[in-house]
Amino acid sequence: MAEVTYLEALRQGLWEEMERDERVFILGEDVGSYGGAFKVTEGFAKQFGEERVIDTPISEAAIVGAAAGAAHMGMRPVAEMQFIDFISCAYDMLTNYVATARYRAGLPTPMVVRGPCGGYVRGGPFHSQNVEAAFFHTPGLKIVYPATARDAKGLVKSAIRDDDPVIYLEHKWLYRRIKERLPEDEEILTPIGAARVAHEGNDLSVVTYGATLWKSLEAAEQLDKDGVSVEVLDLRTLLPLDDAAIMRSVKKTNKLLIVHEDTRTGGLAGEIAARVNEQAFEWLDGPIMRVTAHDVPLPYAPTLEDFVLPQTGDIVKAARWLAAY
Amino acid sequence: MAEVTYLEALRQGLWEEMERDERVFILGEDVGSYGGAFKVTEGFAKQFGEERVIDTPISEAAIVGAAAGAAHMGMRPVAEMQFIDFISCAYDMLTNYVATARYRAGLPTPMVVRGPCGGYVRGGPFHSQNVEAAFFHTPGLKIVYPATARDAKGLVKSAIRDDDPVIYLEHKWLYRRIKERLPEDEEILTPIGAARVAHEGNDLSVVTYGATLWKSLEAAEQLDKDGVSVEVLDLRTLLPLDDAAIMRSVKKTNKLLIVHEDTRTGGLAGEIAARVNEQAFEWLDGPIMRVTAHDVPLPYAPTLEDFVLPQTGDIVKAARWLAAY
Amino acid sequence: MASHAAPTAQSPPIPAGLSRDQLLEIYRYLRLTRTLEERLTALYRQSKVVGGLFRSLGQEAESVGSAYALERGSHRDLMSPLTRNLGSMLVMGAAPIQILRQYLARAESPTGGRDLNIHFGDLERGYLGQISHLGDMIPVMAGIALAFKLRREPRVGLVYIGDGGMSAGAFHEGINFAAARRVPLVVVGEYNHWAYSTPPRKQFAVEHLADRVKAYGIPAVSVDGNDVLAVYEATRFAVERARQGKGVHFIEVKTYRRKGHAEHDDQHYVPQHELEWWAKENDPIDRYVQRLLGSGWAEEQELKEIDERVRVEIDAAADACLGEPAPGPESALADVYGDPPAAERLWFRSV
Amino acid sequence: MASHAAPTAQSPPIPAGLSRDQLLEIYRYLRLTRTLEERLTALYRQSKVVGGLFRSLGQEAESVGSAYALERGSHRDLMSPLTRNLGSMLVMGAAPIQILRQYLARAESPTGGRDLNIHFGDLERGYLGQISHLGDMIPVMAGIALAFKLRREPRVGLVYIGDGGMSAGAFHEGINFAAARRVPLVVVGEYNHWAYSTPPRKQFAVEHLADRVKAYGIPAVSVDGNDVLAVYEATRFAVERARQGKGVHFIEVKTYRRKGHAEHDDQHYVPQHELEWWAKENDPIDRYVQRLLGSGWAEEQELKEIDERVRVEIDAAADACLGEPAPGPESALADVYGDPPAAERLWFRSV
Ligand SMILES: Cc1ncc(C[n+]2csc(CCOP(=O)(O)OP(=O)(O)O)c2C)c(N)n1
Ligand SMILES: Cc1ncc(C[n+]2csc(CCOP(=O)(O)OP(=O)(O)O)c2C)c(N)n1
Ligand SMILES: [Mg+2]
Ligand SMILES: [Mg+2]
């Protein structure tokens, strides 16, 4: 068991799949000899050759479109967005072409689009975005969002093996901050579509994903000391949502706090709230509450970013309020 | 009082603003001598000249970007998307450039992006889309969606006068189907951000917008006969949502059914459900329910489209179930 | 191999390495395209067509001639058409009844009634279903050609783009990507004088589409798009060049869109004399017939027979199609994912 | 008007209609750019900079020379820079302290700590804040130039784009739109040999950026980007041509990015000898100094004095900036809309 960072786990997952299946290849800006802006693919070009680790022009629509074309032909492309913020330039390609290919034309499109997302790193409005809400609305796509090193590895491997297009969101604040011992002799495959209970509890459920998993776990520990027992659910896959896991937890604790780093209006918390309403209304002993970023573009000054993004203290405060409800 | 269609009302609104304010100009594909794919701007080029009614190349990102640049300079551009489905090509420009301009750089960007949206017309997956969810998540944008001829006129005029970028969604199924008598001597300005009670009732609130307003009103009439009194709220502005109007209705009827034509997952109903939970949980006598399209790209065959999109019967059924709860 | 009427000794040699049978086959595809579209127009007027009807009248030669230059068959070349490239689809092996089923939204249509008109594909036969968003197929075809290149398969991709569509950002990104990586892709640019109601001079500031691709470091030629053999020859050259690993090639076909953007469009913005000139003096089928007969490569009777067989084929296909059922409503819910997640459940069943 | 040391009778005439004062002013902007960036680098190493630091070392001449060709002042020409065009911002009137405040995330920074580095604008002074997404500023500047044209104002827009950024779809859509409508826009393409770690040959299949714009029917020239007067002259010509209503003009400036993409990047992918050559043989400031002195247009002492004044100015600005406060947290919530809707309320207050 070696201790690996979130980033190293992702790297390993990509590497193993490249070794296992020659149909897998990587394309994106500066992914080749440079190894990617965050060095996720460092050493890949040397090992697998420039044909399987392709430096592309600055053309996100072409990167995603070309990945789709290659996927139709039976390849397993992994397209990197240098920062996930630039996936917006491929929004049309992903939502109109890629997502509908199977439905309208029976075309399998097994591809992964991945890239660093998220804030807490002073990246400002164009290098800190959370884009899950932009694609969550599109049937035909899948979205995964690992919060742990194990899932960083397990989800990228599962995403590559999935027969449908998967958006893989990796949080840059977690890249080198999270470490975990991973077994070396076991193939780690995190199932797509399955949430995970990250912390058991009875008084309140916190449903979250990504960086705010760690803020929620911190909050849960603090609350434990006050005698508030919090269950923390790490969604891991955002599309499709694991309704069963969410309802199981809500039916157990009867209270739900949804936490996400993304802005509030139109964020995923809304959909989760609606589903719980439909599927577990009778079990609710209090209103479903949300802790999210404020509805503004994300500013970069530390004072501002810290204020706009959800912090452990915000979760503790909201959880306490809800527990006392 | 002349009877005008929804389309004619929109036309009048545009025309009046062009006459009133010479900073207003129109740009888009085939908007000039052809008058637009749906003839919304027919006769405009002749009246106002080709400089104020500009035929552009097929370049949605450039259309929206150029509108933004002109808006910074004090103009009041109205950009047409030939079908709103093509706004996806300007997704980056709208969410990253336009929406953030005031926040990050103090740039006023008074512009309108409008285009025909929606289904029920056998347009298939790329000529029937509902795109509100794609932009609802972006602070800095406003979204309006008229359901009546009066609001088609009143909202386009208000959108043009608004100092922020407004996405104006016009439903093509309503273009020539809805007629209304509008006063000729009164300036119609529908306030942005204000919902409207379209049908009073006591047993249940239906919150909706666009084409499904009419399906909801039909349902309300049918339900009236069964003694179920339904209040129908037409949102009119989707961003910012009129929380106060929604809560007022929910606190009165204690039950909420949200109806939208858009697909279910990640649609606006989720956000509304979450807000009602937060702001009116104690008033709820039943779960918030949703009637929406199924989570698929919209197929064009009549049997399929009718099945996928919400119909009056679906609303009646869901409302009855909820009323009996 | 040889047909019943051989060319006489006086006939000029058939160009581009084509055989007489191939000449007649090309003629059949041209006729099939036009006759099928005429039948679709009739059905449209009877309100049997669901959605719009997009005609390629006057442009049949560029579709047929270019697609005919591809190697057809399972795991051979791959083509992505636009809505006006019905002729290309027929050449690649799409059956008229499939096209009818699409336009009439029948259960057995290739998309099961999901996507409109000729938006459908068949990777086995070698054509890819397009989406409406202009430009998007260029990156996708670049990726298909990239896969060919990575796997060292001797296959070529061919994609069409209009004089209007070339303004789209995705076109630029896709063709530049393909050129930078030298993938085996042929791009056919259709200069048909209109993008809906917009003439080229409002779309770009150069004269030819071939000028528009000078930016990409690829060869570009302009050919008479209404000369089916010229289109064939130019495409054949480009396709073989791409197959040899020499990268992307652009072919501009000069032609004219003789109908409105779609059937609902009365083309009032089109100068009448232009329409008349192109119809009278430059109809691609008339020109081809004159050439076939004038060169002694075919006899009038042969062509008449082909016309007749085509008519019978289309009649039969239309009759069969008209009797077919619409898709079952619940079929709308399948196939969003290969491995259906819970999200595909019928939500309303729970109510 | 005249400075204290006039050129001697032997001096060659000053080119491009510039005065000696202007020559010295250009020198000052070059020096100001480099000195400010050097100070920023020092602050970066002290972890005082929030976010990355992007250097324009070796590219100062193209920024300064091109911006200097614009008419400056309220309601005159308008320029949109990239992150490496710090020199252009200074020429247009941005104060060094504003740039320091941005990099140090101070409350009084032009964006109030909202957007990074030199992402800020001032329409009064004539420059527009960019966003990160490459290519997007081209359509926006096309729209600004369109507004000038519609209102018949004698104003010109100028926008920069990198050898990498030109691959973006928005670049294509924007420049084509501008060209088709002949709006008064000058586009400066920076061939600095790198897009992050990607060399031009992976970005496109032509040799020069000027080749890449042949598609748009606009004039394009390539100039030595490290010759500040050549850049000035080429831009001046393009700007005046645009002002006369003759439409879009493209200028390629050949230069070299001598630092990594940003300060964190160790440039291991860059051939060492290239870096050395450009530093030793082709530094734009060294070249300009040699030209000024060699032509007798300036004396060494004058330049030294400018250097000294610049150093003092930057010292003072840095000292002042370092003492300034960070933005107040709640200021993050204002200005999303001009007319704040309810959505801007502090939601958590209700808890
Ligand atoms: C991105 C995008 N914007 C707008 C449209 C709407 N549209 C459909 S066809 C068309 C004109 C296309 O012209 P051209 O590319 O020349 O093809 P042609 O119709 O002449 O065959 C337009 C504007 C679209 N399909 N895609
Ligand atoms: C649309 C988009 N994709 C990716 C990036 C990430 N990125 C920032 S700068 C850069 C390289 C830019 O190269 P170039 O345009 O040549 O400018 P230079 O850095 O050389 O000045 C990249 C890939 C971006 N900013 N925008
Ligand atoms: Mg055309
Ligand atoms: Mg560069």
mmCIF file of N, CA, C and O and ligand atoms in Angstrom, chain A residues 29 58 60 82 86 89, chain D residues 84 132-134 162-165 192 194-196 261, ligand 2:
data_model
loop_
_atom_site.group_PDB
_atom_site.id
_atom_site.type_symbol
_atom_site.label_atom_id
_atom_site.label_comp_id
_atom_site.label_asym_id
_atom_site.label_seq_id
_atom_site.Cartn_x
_atom_site.Cartn_y
_atom_site.Cartn_z
ATOM 1 N N GLU A 29 -4.604 20.183 -24.849
ATOM 2 C CA GLU A 29 -3.566 21.212 -24.990
ATOM 3 C C GLU A 29 -2.410 20.928 -24.029
ATOM 4 O O GLU A 29 -2.628 20.788 -22.826
ATOM 5 N N ILE A 58 -5.419 25.025 -29.710
ATOM 6 C CA ILE A 58 -6.340 25.570 -28.699
ATOM 7 C C ILE A 58 -7.737 25.633 -29.316
ATOM 8 O O ILE A 58 -8.140 26.640 -29.899
ATOM 9 N N GLU A 60 -11.192 23.782 -28.184
ATOM 10 C CA GLU A 60 -11.932 22.825 -27.365
ATOM 11 C C GLU A 60 -13.053 22.125 -28.123
ATOM 12 O O GLU A 60 -13.323 20.941 -27.898
ATOM 13 N N GLN A 82 -7.748 22.041 -20.410
ATOM 14 C CA GLN A 82 -6.623 22.512 -19.585
ATOM 15 C C GLN A 82 -7.124 23.023 -18.230
ATOM 16 O O GLN A 82 -6.544 22.713 -17.200
ATOM 17 N N PHE A 86 -12.810 25.927 -19.712
ATOM 18 C CA PHE A 86 -12.813 26.045 -21.167
ATOM 19 C C PHE A 86 -13.728 25.042 -21.846
ATOM 20 O O PHE A 86 -13.919 25.083 -23.056
ATOM 21 N N CYS A 89 -16.441 26.228 -24.249
ATOM 22 C CA CYS A 89 -16.262 26.392 -25.688
ATOM 23 C C CYS A 89 -16.709 25.144 -26.455
ATOM 24 O O CYS A 89 -16.881 25.192 -27.668
ATOM 25 N N ARG D 84 -0.241 39.225 -21.789
ATOM 26 C CA ARG D 84 1.138 39.673 -21.986
ATOM 27 C C ARG D 84 1.242 41.096 -22.531
ATOM 28 O O ARG D 84 2.342 41.567 -22.810
ATOM 29 N N SER D 132 -10.363 35.213 -19.879
ATOM 30 C CA SER D 132 -9.323 34.220 -20.157
ATOM 31 C C SER D 132 -9.569 33.436 -21.439
ATOM 32 O O SER D 132 -8.623 32.995 -22.089
ATOM 33 N N HIS D 133 -10.809 33.224 -21.755
ATOM 34 C CA HIS D 133 -11.129 32.347 -22.876
ATOM 35 C C HIS D 133 -10.596 32.949 -24.177
ATOM 36 O O HIS D 133 -11.107 33.949 -24.675
ATOM 37 N N LEU D 134 -9.587 32.294 -24.731
ATOM 38 C CA LEU D 134 -8.887 32.846 -25.887
ATOM 39 C C LEU D 134 -9.809 32.918 -27.098
ATOM 40 O O LEU D 134 -10.553 31.986 -27.387
ATOM 41 N N GLY D 162 -2.907 35.544 -29.877
ATOM 42 C CA GLY D 162 -1.648 34.805 -29.913
ATOM 43 C C GLY D 162 -1.596 33.775 -31.034
ATOM 44 O O GLY D 162 -2.611 33.457 -31.658
ATOM 45 N N ASP D 163 -0.408 33.223 -31.273
ATOM 46 C CA ASP D 163 -0.282 32.163 -32.276
ATOM 47 C C ASP D 163 -1.136 30.955 -31.884
ATOM 48 O O ASP D 163 -1.608 30.218 -32.732
ATOM 49 N N GLY D 164 -1.332 30.779 -30.568
ATOM 50 C CA GLY D 164 -2.220 29.707 -30.127
ATOM 51 C C GLY D 164 -3.682 30.100 -30.224
ATOM 52 O O GLY D 164 -4.513 29.338 -30.727
ATOM 53 N N GLY D 165 -3.995 31.283 -29.765
ATOM 54 C CA GLY D 165 -5.392 31.713 -29.703
ATOM 55 C C GLY D 165 -6.086 31.754 -31.053
ATOM 56 O O GLY D 165 -7.314 31.636 -31.134
ATOM 57 N N ASN D 192 4.898 34.443 -31.060
ATOM 58 C CA ASN D 192 5.968 34.448 -30.053
ATOM 59 C C ASN D 192 6.515 33.041 -29.844
ATOM 60 O O ASN D 192 7.105 32.731 -28.823
ATOM 61 N N TRP D 194 5.425 30.191 -29.005
ATOM 62 C CA TRP D 194 4.863 29.222 -28.078
ATOM 63 C C TRP D 194 3.429 29.557 -27.724
ATOM 64 O O TRP D 194 3.057 30.718 -27.607
ATOM 65 N N ALA D 195 2.662 28.514 -27.536
ATOM 66 C CA ALA D 195 1.366 28.618 -26.889
ATOM 67 C C ALA D 195 1.484 27.651 -25.721
ATOM 68 O O ALA D 195 1.447 26.432 -25.921
ATOM 69 N N TYR D 196 1.709 28.206 -24.549
ATOM 70 C CA TYR D 196 2.118 27.386 -23.409
ATOM 71 C C TYR D 196 3.311 26.552 -23.873
ATOM 72 O O TYR D 196 4.344 27.137 -24.224
ATOM 73 N N HIS D 261 5.363 30.056 -19.768
ATOM 74 C CA HIS D 261 3.986 30.514 -19.952
ATOM 75 C C HIS D 261 3.596 31.449 -18.805
ATOM 76 O O HIS D 261 3.024 32.509 -19.021
HETATM 77 C C1 LIG E 2 -10.311 28.789 -25.002
HETATM 78 C C2 LIG E 2 -9.098 28.619 -24.141
HETATM 79 N N1 LIG E 2 -8.505 27.407 -24.069
HETATM 80 C C3 LIG E 2 -7.424 27.219 -23.288
HETATM 81 C C4 LIG E 2 -6.888 28.241 -22.566
HETATM 82 C C5 LIG E 2 -5.676 27.993 -21.673
HETATM 83 N N2 LIG E 2 -4.522 28.782 -22.102
HETATM 84 C C6 LIG E 2 -4.232 29.976 -21.576
HETATM 85 S S1 LIG E 2 -2.964 30.738 -22.355
HETATM 86 C C7 LIG E 2 -2.738 29.406 -23.382
HETATM 87 C C8 LIG E 2 -1.670 29.467 -24.432
HETATM 88 C C9 LIG E 2 -1.860 30.689 -25.275
HETATM 89 O O1 LIG E 2 -0.944 30.749 -26.311
HETATM 90 P P1 LIG E 2 -0.903 32.008 -27.260
HETATM 91 O O2 LIG E 2 -2.276 32.302 -27.763
HETATM 92 O O3 LIG E 2 0.125 31.743 -28.301
HETATM 93 O O4 LIG E 2 -0.491 33.233 -26.322
HETATM 94 P P2 LIG E 2 0.892 33.437 -25.548
HETATM 95 O O5 LIG E 2 0.783 32.745 -24.225
HETATM 96 O O6 LIG E 2 1.969 32.893 -26.400
HETATM 97 O O7 LIG E 2 1.014 34.902 -25.360
HETATM 98 C C10 LIG E 2 -3.669 28.409 -23.120
HETATM 99 C C11 LIG E 2 -3.750 27.129 -23.834
HETATM 100 C C12 LIG E 2 -7.550 29.482 -22.653
HETATM 101 N N3 LIG E 2 -7.140 30.542 -21.968
HETATM 102 N N4 LIG E 2 -8.637 29.633 -23.450
#
